[in-house]
Amino acid sequence: MVDMDKKLVAKGVRRVFDDAEKGALLALHDFDLEAEHGEIVALIGPSGCGKSTFLRLVAGLDKAQGGTITYGGEEIKGPSYDRGFVFQETNLYPWLTVEKNIAFGLKARGVYKQQKDRVQQMIDLMGLTGFEKSYPHQISGGMAARVAIAQTFVQDPGIILLDEPLSALDAFTRAIIQDEILKMRDRFKPIILMVTHDIEEAVYMADRVIVLTPRPGTNAGEVKIDMPHPRDRISPEFIDLRHQIMDMLEFD
Amino acid sequence: MSSKDVIREELHKEEERLFIKEKEPIIERASLRDALKMLVPFAGMAISAIEFVSLPQVHPLPVQYHAETWLPTLGVCAVVYALFYVFSLFVRPLRQKVAHFSWLIFAFFCFFTLQDFLTLRTGTLKLPFIPSPDKIVHELIANWDTIAMDAVSSMTTLFSGLVIGISMGIVSGIACGCVRLVDYWINPLLKIIGPVPALIWMPIFFVVFHSSNAAALAAVFLASWFPLTLMISSAIKNIDKGLIERAETLGASKFYIILHVMLPNSIPHIANALFMALSHSFGAMSATELCGATSGLMFRIQYTRVMANYGEVFAIIGVMIVIFATLTAIMFAFRNWLLRWQKGLARW
Ligand SMILES: Nc1ncnc2c1ncn2[C@@H]1O[C@H](COP(=O)(O)OP(=O)(O)OP(=O)(O)O)[C@@H](O)[C@H]1O
Ligand SMILES: [Mg+2]
């Protein structure tokens, strides 16, 4: 069970990539972020500003050159199931069925026997019933995105990192899965960091939107979104927030 | 339209796409066209039988040869095929296969008719170096016990070599792919020894192992170990890093990742490596048996050739073709099973 008092705190995070040809490339620079359980924080910024880089640092897949990232006061040292990652490309394991893809983490950690029911629950919750035995190449892109999300949520991680998991989907499917993610948030109350290019998506789902500058990425501003769910996408308040974020994104 | 409806509709579409092919019945009576098409092989057998009884023999040998096994052989073929024919009239999947192969079976018997005509009937192909089909079957029946023993001997060598070579190939492939130090020492070995046909080491093997059977085993081992090590290690080195990172964020250990991500990910390459291993080991085994072994099918061919029993030489060649083709077919069936999760798999 997740400890609800833990906080994710990032301070002065800096990441430089060494490039043999172009020399050092400063991707992320002096970036701060704080997030609590039950909160969805959206990261928005121009392409290449270091959003994916930051999520990878939080996941422990990469190391920062400066600053600190802590979760519950402990520094992040490496990957853990407690910080789940839904990647930009939905790369499911093609040799595993939908069911086994979702159960992958539980099996890897040796807790599958005790938590078997969670897999079926997650399948039902994400509308995947009837496809348990299908292989990834037999299901649609929308279904694959659902499986990828279920694969992470089934582990009940404290932090969930979503890197544009819905960007490849049509508007219809995207709207459905957005609601499903909100449903999961209410149920499990993790910290959700979500990278997106879609301002509407950010305003629809997030409690806070953090805007990043172009590379080297750093905090450009923050917008709090205090609307109850389900949010009305065409209400004046909603549209006003969209404009506010759009204005912040106009860099020159 | 509510989101539930959209999901339901999507599910429905998907379901139709997935299960649409399943509805064809297994038991179904044949159409007249198929029933006639499947009769074609009988025509092939009939042509062969008519040619066989109606044409006179030439007699290049001092003793007249009594050709007496070909007609019974055709009879057995006819009975076996008749069984297939009857079942095919009702069993759909079987019928598809039989109908597909009917002209090929026809051509198969025409080939033997032609062979008989060119050997026993006209002497165009020189007897006894090229024997007639009758003679080949005759020798096969007369010598089946020695041929079977040699086949067992060959297969024992082949299987033990393959089992050792493949299992060690998987282990060393994984080790090379994952551990830099192992790769440093094994990789040059692969690059230098790998491309060289196992046959070249034969003289050394004979000296080192003192026994031709051990030398054959070593040759088969080398022929199967090399492709597996090479393919698996390169598959592991070139794996999509995202698959590994995903496993790490899901809480998998290094060891679990090797077994459950790296290994399955290299299965398509393993399947190709198995094919290479199999065909190379056929060659390696045959070659070793040819130089200095005291049993095995290739040894028997050599031996009977020296004894000028060409009928038996051809009979053994036929047996080898059947064995190798069967093993290859089994290997491909296994491959297709291993790769059942792959999209648009090229079936062989
Ligand atoms: N492994 C790496 N090696 C070198 N440079 C990298 C590496 N990963 C990212 N970069 C560079 O760092 C910068 C930030 O990349 P990142 O993927 O974080 O951007 P992003 O904000 O996620 O962009 P997008 O919105 O297009 O996904 C880019 O300029 C990229 O080229
Ligand atoms: Mg990105």
XYZ file of C-alpha atoms and ligand atoms in Angstrom:
632
model
C 0.000 0.000 0.000
C 1.173 3.469 -0.830
C 2.239 5.853 1.921
C 0.143 8.956 1.165
C 2.383 11.419 2.978
C 5.396 10.882 0.751
C 6.279 13.775 -1.497
C 8.209 13.975 -4.702
C 10.660 16.859 -4.578
C 13.018 17.893 -7.378
C 15.388 20.812 -6.846
C 17.769 22.455 -9.314
C 17.862 19.439 -11.596
C 20.407 19.602 -14.365
C 21.194 17.113 -17.126
C 23.922 17.532 -19.745
C 24.328 15.094 -22.601
C 27.789 14.548 -24.008
C 27.677 14.588 -27.757
C 30.848 13.634 -29.627
C 30.117 16.028 -32.491
C 28.166 18.917 -31.005
C 29.921 18.892 -27.650
C 27.941 19.140 -24.420
C 24.199 19.567 -24.806
C 22.396 21.123 -21.857
C 18.973 19.492 -21.899
C 17.576 20.405 -18.497
C 18.737 23.134 -16.223
C 17.786 24.300 -12.737
C 14.406 22.623 -12.849
C 12.217 22.439 -9.724
C 9.097 20.421 -9.084
C 7.060 19.246 -6.114
C 4.146 16.863 -6.164
C 1.858 15.115 -3.674
C -0.172 11.949 -3.717
C -3.484 12.098 -5.514
C -2.199 14.919 -7.685
C -1.825 14.997 -11.444
C 0.930 17.347 -12.597
C 1.181 18.017 -16.311
C 4.477 19.044 -17.925
C 4.145 21.107 -21.066
C 6.890 22.623 -23.148
C 8.369 22.863 -26.643
C 9.719 19.705 -28.228
C 13.224 18.860 -27.040
C 13.045 20.878 -23.823
C 13.838 17.914 -21.611
C 10.431 16.644 -20.462
C 11.194 12.992 -21.219
C 14.634 13.515 -19.747
C 13.116 14.646 -16.466
C 10.721 11.698 -16.291
C 13.638 9.324 -16.916
C 15.519 10.938 -14.036
C 12.554 10.437 -11.714
C 12.224 6.834 -12.891
C 15.890 6.265 -12.072
C 16.726 5.273 -15.646
C 19.161 8.165 -15.920
C 21.329 10.238 -13.573
C 21.294 13.995 -13.099
C 24.527 15.988 -13.038
C 23.185 18.512 -10.609
C 20.349 19.027 -8.143
C 18.429 16.434 -6.190
C 15.327 14.352 -6.736
C 13.822 12.758 -3.635
C 10.710 10.736 -2.988
C 9.627 10.551 0.654
C 12.938 12.141 1.603
C 14.995 9.417 -0.072
C 17.176 10.149 -3.038
C 16.284 8.265 -6.222
C 19.119 5.900 -7.113
C 17.780 3.503 -9.712
C 14.610 2.099 -11.261
C 11.967 0.621 -8.977
C 8.463 -0.728 -9.479
C 7.349 2.020 -7.094
C 7.923 4.526 -9.901
C 6.030 3.211 -12.914
C 6.683 4.555 -16.392
C 4.345 4.506 -19.376
C 6.597 5.252 -22.315
C 6.130 7.515 -25.307
C 6.198 4.446 -27.582
C 3.875 1.708 -26.358
C 6.327 -1.125 -26.618
C 4.513 -4.092 -25.146
C 6.268 -7.445 -25.089
C 5.155 -8.914 -28.422
C 5.655 -12.509 -27.269
C 3.281 -12.126 -24.305
C -0.501 -12.065 -24.409
C -2.390 -9.048 -23.088
C -2.927 -10.800 -19.767
C 0.715 -11.784 -19.386
C 1.914 -8.333 -20.402
C -0.156 -6.862 -17.588
C 1.055 -9.489 -15.131
C 4.718 -9.022 -16.128
C 5.724 -6.820 -13.189
C 3.867 -8.877 -10.590
C 5.565 -12.018 -11.866
C 8.969 -10.364 -12.005
C 8.625 -9.346 -8.363
C 7.323 -12.757 -7.355
C 4.015 -11.472 -5.994
C 1.808 -12.769 -8.801
C 0.336 -15.641 -6.755
C -0.916 -13.323 -3.997
C -2.111 -10.550 -6.326
C -3.510 -12.581 -9.199
C -6.982 -11.024 -8.855
C -5.620 -7.562 -9.526
C -4.769 -8.533 -13.100
C -8.335 -9.491 -13.963
C -9.637 -6.412 -12.118
C -7.355 -4.203 -14.168
C -8.401 -5.931 -17.398
C -12.056 -5.270 -16.599
C -11.384 -1.721 -15.444
C -9.582 -0.841 -18.680
C -12.185 -2.421 -20.961
C -9.892 -5.203 -22.122
C -12.207 -8.073 -21.200
C -12.251 -10.724 -23.925
C -8.753 -9.885 -25.126
C -6.787 -11.555 -22.358
C -5.340 -14.143 -24.735
C -4.644 -11.827 -27.681
C -1.099 -10.956 -28.701
C -0.100 -7.287 -29.055
C -0.101 -7.434 -32.876
C -3.723 -8.553 -32.786
C -5.067 -5.525 -30.916
C -5.579 -1.908 -31.945
C -3.384 1.030 -30.924
C -5.970 2.174 -28.393
C -6.043 -1.232 -26.782
C -2.240 -1.354 -26.695
C -2.173 1.999 -24.881
C -4.675 0.619 -22.372
C -2.536 -2.457 -21.821
C 0.562 -0.310 -21.282
C -1.294 1.803 -18.722
C -2.721 -1.273 -16.987
C 0.743 -2.857 -16.904
C 1.941 0.048 -14.773
C -1.147 0.697 -12.636
C -1.562 -2.968 -11.669
C 1.596 -2.640 -9.554
C 0.101 0.170 -7.500
C 3.230 2.363 -7.699
C 3.631 5.513 -5.638
C 4.578 7.578 -8.675
C 3.322 7.131 -12.213
C 5.163 8.776 -15.076
C 3.161 9.174 -18.259
C 5.176 10.247 -21.299
C 2.605 11.211 -23.931
C 0.970 7.795 -23.728
C -2.047 8.956 -25.739
C -0.431 11.102 -28.412
C -0.748 8.456 -31.130
C -4.475 7.880 -30.604
C -7.555 9.330 -32.240
C -9.513 11.957 -30.302
C -12.311 9.567 -29.355
C -10.121 6.886 -27.860
C -7.995 9.516 -26.193
C -11.006 11.005 -24.402
C -12.034 7.575 -23.149
C -8.606 6.703 -21.819
C -8.258 10.110 -20.185
C -11.350 9.290 -18.150
C -9.965 5.869 -17.348
C -6.737 7.367 -16.034
C -8.737 9.760 -13.850
C -10.703 6.794 -12.559
C -7.478 5.008 -11.663
C -6.145 8.100 -9.966
C -9.227 8.235 -7.714
C -8.767 4.597 -6.879
C -5.025 4.351 -6.240
C -4.087 7.969 -5.463
C -0.536 7.918 -6.830
C 1.515 10.933 -7.807
C 1.025 11.270 -11.560
C 3.464 13.244 -13.690
C 2.182 13.561 -17.207
C 4.018 14.915 -20.216
C 1.778 16.097 -23.024
C 1.738 18.331 -26.067
C -1.980 18.688 -25.875
C -2.999 21.729 -23.828
C -6.616 20.613 -23.740
C -5.550 17.272 -22.299
C -3.489 19.020 -19.642
C -6.353 21.271 -18.591
C -8.831 18.391 -18.662
C -6.784 16.069 -16.457
C -4.232 17.934 -14.389
C -4.428 19.707 -11.047
C -1.389 21.758 -11.953
C 0.287 22.475 -15.270
C 4.008 23.213 -15.269
C 5.278 25.008 -18.338
C 8.894 24.584 -19.428
C 11.074 26.902 -21.489
C 12.729 25.763 -24.742
C 16.023 23.920 -24.319
C 17.692 24.140 -21.889
C 14.407 23.440 -20.154
C 13.604 25.142 -16.891
C 10.460 26.361 -15.089
C 8.662 28.993 -17.152
C 5.562 29.112 -14.970
C 2.765 27.162 -13.381
C -1.013 27.165 -13.747
C -3.287 25.768 -11.040
C -6.466 24.156 -12.285
C -9.164 24.200 -9.667
C -12.130 22.770 -11.529
C -14.115 19.755 -10.305
C -14.280 16.588 -12.415
C -15.787 15.807 -14.860
C -14.605 19.000 -16.491
C -16.570 20.657 -19.233
C -14.235 21.158 -22.173
C -16.230 24.051 -23.625
C -16.943 26.022 -20.452
C -15.557 29.588 -20.471
C -13.320 28.806 -17.490
C -11.767 25.855 -19.333
C -11.129 27.855 -22.461
C -9.685 30.691 -20.452
C -7.161 28.334 -18.812
C -6.182 27.018 -22.227
C -5.459 30.544 -23.419
C -3.485 31.295 -20.283
C -1.187 28.287 -20.926
C -0.949 29.036 -24.624
C 0.254 32.550 -23.798
C 2.921 31.150 -21.480
C 4.142 28.918 -24.287
C 4.838 31.810 -26.627
C 8.587 32.118 -26.359
C 10.766 34.188 -28.596
C -22.455 8.533 -28.136
C -21.194 7.785 -24.635
C -17.704 6.476 -24.055
C -19.083 3.060 -23.078
C -20.749 2.725 -26.470
C -17.555 3.625 -28.242
C -15.647 0.992 -26.319
C -18.285 -1.599 -26.968
C -18.253 -0.862 -30.669
C -14.496 -1.018 -30.827
C -14.520 -4.311 -28.971
C -17.065 -5.681 -31.379
C -15.091 -4.680 -34.453
C -11.949 -6.138 -33.000
C -13.724 -9.353 -32.132
C -15.011 -9.782 -35.652
C -11.584 -9.243 -37.057
C -10.054 -11.800 -34.727
C -12.544 -14.603 -34.992
C -13.825 -14.280 -38.525
C -11.632 -17.042 -39.878
C -12.631 -19.690 -37.389
C -15.975 -20.651 -38.820
C -14.950 -23.195 -41.485
C -16.141 -26.736 -40.674
C -13.679 -29.624 -40.421
C -15.991 -32.340 -41.685
C -17.400 -31.436 -45.078
C -18.002 -33.394 -48.258
C -15.720 -32.742 -51.189
C -16.874 -30.999 -54.330
C -16.816 -33.061 -57.534
C -13.929 -30.973 -58.797
C -11.766 -31.746 -55.745
C -12.748 -35.421 -55.809
C -11.574 -35.663 -59.436
C -8.439 -33.639 -58.852
C -7.404 -35.958 -56.065
C -7.603 -38.928 -58.464
C -4.661 -37.612 -60.489
C -1.956 -39.455 -58.463
C -3.653 -42.781 -59.302
C -3.129 -41.904 -62.954
C 0.578 -41.412 -62.251
C 0.801 -44.827 -60.634
C -1.152 -46.411 -63.483
C 1.167 -44.892 -66.098
C 4.155 -46.270 -64.218
C 2.594 -49.737 -63.944
C 1.631 -49.854 -67.632
C 5.086 -48.757 -68.730
C 6.598 -51.341 -66.417
C 4.692 -54.384 -67.702
C 4.386 -53.479 -71.375
C 7.956 -52.570 -72.368
C 10.708 -55.171 -72.773
C 13.983 -54.957 -70.805
C 17.408 -54.520 -72.323
C 19.936 -56.908 -70.833
C 23.327 -55.321 -70.427
C 24.236 -57.719 -67.665
C 25.312 -61.331 -68.068
C 22.542 -62.476 -65.784
C 19.032 -61.420 -66.656
C 17.580 -59.211 -63.973
C 14.158 -60.125 -62.635
C 12.375 -56.906 -61.900
C 9.811 -57.925 -59.381
C 9.561 -55.304 -56.619
C 8.241 -52.278 -58.508
C 4.700 -53.546 -59.060
C 4.202 -54.453 -55.358
C 5.687 -51.069 -54.442
C 3.164 -49.327 -56.666
C 0.467 -51.480 -55.084
C 1.419 -50.397 -51.570
C 1.545 -46.765 -52.699
C -1.903 -47.108 -54.259
C -3.407 -48.599 -51.100
C -1.866 -45.935 -48.845
C -2.974 -43.145 -51.151
C -6.453 -44.672 -51.427
C -6.785 -44.367 -47.640
C -5.828 -40.701 -47.828
C -8.277 -40.273 -50.695
C -11.217 -41.711 -48.777
C -10.562 -39.578 -45.688
C -9.965 -36.498 -47.833
C -13.422 -36.817 -49.310
C -14.808 -35.842 -45.913
C -12.078 -34.182 -43.826
C -11.575 -30.651 -45.033
C -8.057 -29.744 -43.805
C -6.661 -33.045 -45.057
C -8.369 -32.548 -48.405
C -6.777 -29.124 -48.857
C -3.349 -30.707 -48.417
C -4.005 -33.742 -50.608
C -5.583 -31.703 -53.408
C -2.692 -29.274 -53.249
C -0.120 -32.046 -53.655
C -1.981 -34.233 -56.171
C -0.165 -33.001 -59.288
C 3.165 -33.180 -57.496
C 2.517 -36.802 -56.524
C 1.577 -37.477 -60.132
C 4.869 -35.942 -61.277
C 6.718 -38.019 -58.655
C 5.523 -41.268 -60.272
C 6.131 -39.929 -63.772
C 9.717 -39.298 -62.718
C 10.174 -42.943 -61.741
C 8.518 -44.035 -64.963
C 11.034 -41.980 -66.883
C 13.889 -43.363 -64.803
C 12.728 -46.916 -65.485
C 12.418 -46.144 -69.176
C 15.910 -44.664 -69.421
C 17.565 -47.472 -67.458
C 15.946 -50.879 -67.628
C 14.087 -50.348 -70.924
C 16.536 -48.533 -73.161
C 19.858 -48.441 -71.310
C 20.268 -44.743 -72.136
C 21.549 -44.154 -68.609
C 24.246 -46.666 -68.030
C 23.323 -49.696 -65.989
C 24.395 -50.609 -63.375
C 25.721 -47.183 -62.357
C 22.269 -45.679 -62.527
C 19.888 -48.384 -61.331
C 16.213 -48.658 -62.114
C 13.637 -47.794 -59.436
C 12.851 -51.474 -59.137
C 16.470 -52.252 -58.250
C 16.619 -49.448 -55.674
C 13.533 -50.676 -53.840
C 14.834 -54.214 -54.078
C 18.133 -53.251 -52.418
C 16.362 -51.200 -49.795
C 14.276 -54.204 -48.779
C 17.177 -56.647 -48.959
C 19.484 -54.495 -46.815
C 17.048 -52.715 -44.568
C 18.635 -54.072 -41.390
C 22.129 -52.689 -42.045
C 20.685 -49.458 -43.413
C 18.535 -49.051 -40.291
C 21.542 -49.675 -38.040
C 23.571 -47.094 -39.911
C 20.701 -44.645 -39.766
C 20.489 -45.101 -35.993
C 24.229 -44.582 -35.697
C 24.107 -41.405 -37.780
C 21.109 -40.039 -35.938
C 22.687 -40.731 -32.547
C 25.738 -38.707 -33.519
C 23.602 -35.979 -35.028
C 21.272 -35.647 -32.054
C 23.921 -35.741 -29.356
C 25.992 -33.195 -31.258
C 22.968 -30.964 -31.833
C 21.743 -31.151 -28.236
C 25.165 -30.293 -26.810
C 25.860 -27.667 -29.480
C 22.490 -25.946 -29.211
C 22.336 -25.852 -25.421
C 25.896 -24.610 -25.121
C 25.218 -22.152 -27.946
C 22.292 -20.674 -26.011
C 24.384 -20.355 -22.852
C 27.415 -18.853 -24.561
C 25.213 -16.612 -26.715
C 23.587 -15.137 -23.628
C 26.950 -14.844 -21.886
C 28.469 -13.032 -24.880
C 25.482 -10.731 -25.158
C 25.422 -9.781 -21.486
C 28.962 -10.020 -20.143
C 31.606 -7.855 -21.760
C 34.486 -9.941 -20.535
C 33.091 -13.137 -22.038
C 32.392 -11.312 -25.275
C 35.993 -10.093 -25.390
C 37.340 -13.647 -25.408
C 34.657 -15.499 -27.351
C 33.919 -12.966 -30.076
C 37.289 -13.300 -31.882
C 36.898 -17.050 -31.670
C 33.510 -16.722 -33.368
C 34.903 -14.441 -36.039
C 37.851 -16.702 -36.862
C 36.501 -20.195 -36.344
C 32.870 -19.582 -37.164
C 33.043 -19.086 -40.925
C 35.374 -22.055 -41.409
C 33.524 -25.262 -42.350
C 33.697 -27.788 -39.511
C 35.184 -30.208 -42.071
C 38.535 -28.409 -41.997
C 39.168 -29.443 -38.394
C 38.596 -33.089 -39.252
C 42.270 -34.123 -39.372
C 42.821 -32.488 -35.983
C 39.674 -34.001 -34.505
C 40.701 -37.478 -35.632
C 44.057 -37.122 -33.951
C 42.762 -35.490 -30.795
C 39.755 -37.748 -30.188
C 41.217 -41.004 -31.491
C 37.749 -42.057 -32.574
C 35.841 -41.220 -35.683
C 32.553 -41.103 -33.793
C 33.874 -38.507 -31.363
C 35.235 -36.549 -34.314
C 31.810 -36.588 -35.969
C 30.254 -35.455 -32.707
C 32.733 -32.603 -32.456
C 32.002 -31.542 -36.038
C 28.235 -31.474 -35.438
C 28.772 -29.646 -32.161
C 30.837 -26.958 -33.863
C 28.375 -26.602 -36.735
C 25.471 -25.990 -34.367
C 27.212 -24.105 -31.549
C 28.543 -21.378 -33.816
C 25.313 -20.049 -35.395
C 23.453 -20.114 -32.083
C 26.118 -18.232 -30.173
C 26.493 -15.675 -32.934
C 22.775 -15.045 -33.491
C 21.796 -14.923 -29.822
C 24.630 -12.639 -28.781
C 23.933 -10.224 -31.634
C 20.189 -10.297 -30.890
C 20.876 -9.428 -27.257
C 23.319 -6.656 -28.146
C 20.843 -5.099 -30.557
C 17.738 -5.360 -28.381
C 15.461 -2.327 -28.199
C 16.593 -0.647 -24.962
C 13.002 0.395 -24.277
C 12.014 -3.222 -23.652
C 14.662 -3.508 -20.949
C 13.920 -0.145 -19.341
C 10.244 -1.010 -19.210
C 11.104 -4.224 -17.359
C 13.349 -2.305 -14.959
C 10.607 0.162 -14.071
C 8.268 -2.794 -13.528
C 10.640 -4.174 -10.910
C 12.389 -6.965 -12.835
C 15.850 -8.083 -11.740
C 18.774 -8.390 -14.145
C 18.420 -12.157 -14.155
C 14.670 -11.997 -14.797
C 15.285 -9.610 -17.683
C 17.752 -12.015 -19.286
C 15.317 -14.929 -19.101
C 12.063 -13.131 -19.800
C 13.008 -10.259 -22.075
C 16.341 -10.857 -23.783
C 15.852 -14.538 -24.484
C 12.304 -14.371 -25.893
C 13.287 -11.281 -27.867
C 15.980 -13.298 -29.632
C 13.673 -16.192 -30.498
C 13.263 -15.160 -34.157
C 17.048 -15.207 -34.461
C 17.273 -18.477 -32.568
C 14.830 -19.974 -35.058
C 17.031 -18.922 -37.984
C 20.118 -20.150 -36.147
C 18.455 -23.532 -35.619
C 17.909 -23.811 -39.347
C 21.556 -23.002 -40.038
C 22.667 -25.383 -37.298
C 20.614 -28.215 -38.721
C 21.744 -27.882 -42.320
C 25.396 -27.345 -41.369
C 25.383 -30.341 -39.084
C 23.978 -32.578 -41.833
C 26.997 -31.598 -43.894
C 29.462 -31.909 -41.049
C 28.141 -35.318 -40.064
C 28.133 -36.686 -43.603
C 31.643 -35.423 -44.190
C 33.067 -37.022 -41.047
C 31.438 -40.313 -41.823
C 32.957 -40.148 -45.251
C 36.504 -39.866 -43.983
C 37.265 -42.692 -41.665
C 34.131 -43.600 -39.735
C 33.125 -47.240 -39.348
C 29.370 -46.799 -39.291
C 26.740 -44.321 -40.375
C 24.770 -43.753 -43.564
C 27.510 -41.854 -45.379
C 30.011 -44.568 -44.458
C 27.594 -47.174 -45.861
C 27.250 -45.257 -49.129
C 30.988 -45.166 -49.517
C 31.256 -48.841 -48.668
C 28.543 -50.041 -51.061
C 29.917 -47.833 -53.802
C 33.244 -49.576 -53.487
C 31.377 -52.879 -53.610
C 29.710 -51.604 -56.801
C 26.226 -52.108 -55.393
C 24.742 -48.996 -56.942
C 21.181 -49.992 -56.164
C 21.981 -49.797 -52.461
C 23.850 -46.501 -52.883
C 20.714 -44.959 -54.326
C 18.529 -46.590 -51.689
C 20.635 -45.028 -48.913
C 20.600 -41.647 -50.633
C 16.815 -41.920 -50.705
C 16.738 -42.737 -46.989
C 18.973 -39.762 -46.196
C 16.759 -37.442 -48.203
C 13.710 -38.657 -46.299
C 15.417 -38.288 -42.897
C 16.863 -34.828 -43.514
C 13.649 -33.527 -45.067
C 11.625 -34.854 -42.131
C 13.959 -33.317 -39.545
C 13.855 -29.990 -41.354
C 10.055 -30.104 -41.512
C 9.877 -30.827 -37.766
C 12.274 -27.962 -37.121
C 10.084 -25.553 -39.091
C 6.945 -26.710 -37.320
C 8.758 -26.020 -34.040
C 9.836 -22.614 -35.320
C 6.303 -21.665 -36.289
C 5.127 -22.681 -32.840
C 7.871 -20.652 -31.157
C 6.985 -17.621 -33.235
C 3.209 -17.872 -32.944
C 3.172 -14.381 -31.438
C 4.840 -12.771 -34.441
C 2.916 -10.639 -36.858
C 2.909 -11.608 -40.515
C 5.397 -14.413 -39.906
C 6.843 -15.759 -43.173
C 5.794 -19.406 -43.040
C 8.173 -21.851 -44.684
N 20.502 9.909 -24.663
C 20.680 11.150 -25.168
N 21.868 11.502 -25.708
C 22.049 12.737 -26.204
N 21.105 13.684 -26.230
C 19.901 13.397 -25.731
C 19.613 12.103 -25.179
N 18.338 12.098 -24.745
C 17.843 13.313 -25.027
N 18.780 14.102 -25.605
C 18.590 15.498 -26.006
O 18.092 16.209 -24.915
C 17.085 17.108 -25.318
C 15.814 16.844 -24.540
O 15.273 15.613 -24.935
P 13.895 15.070 -24.390
O 13.661 13.757 -25.022
O 13.873 15.126 -22.921
O 12.881 16.147 -24.974
P 11.292 16.214 -24.818
O 10.978 17.444 -24.115
O 10.768 14.942 -24.271
O 10.849 16.355 -26.334
P 9.552 15.770 -27.069
O 8.443 16.625 -26.635
O 9.853 15.924 -28.506
O 9.398 14.340 -26.638
C 16.913 16.934 -26.813
O 17.572 17.975 -27.472
C 17.574 15.621 -27.109
O 18.183 15.662 -28.372
Mg 9.646 13.266 -25.031
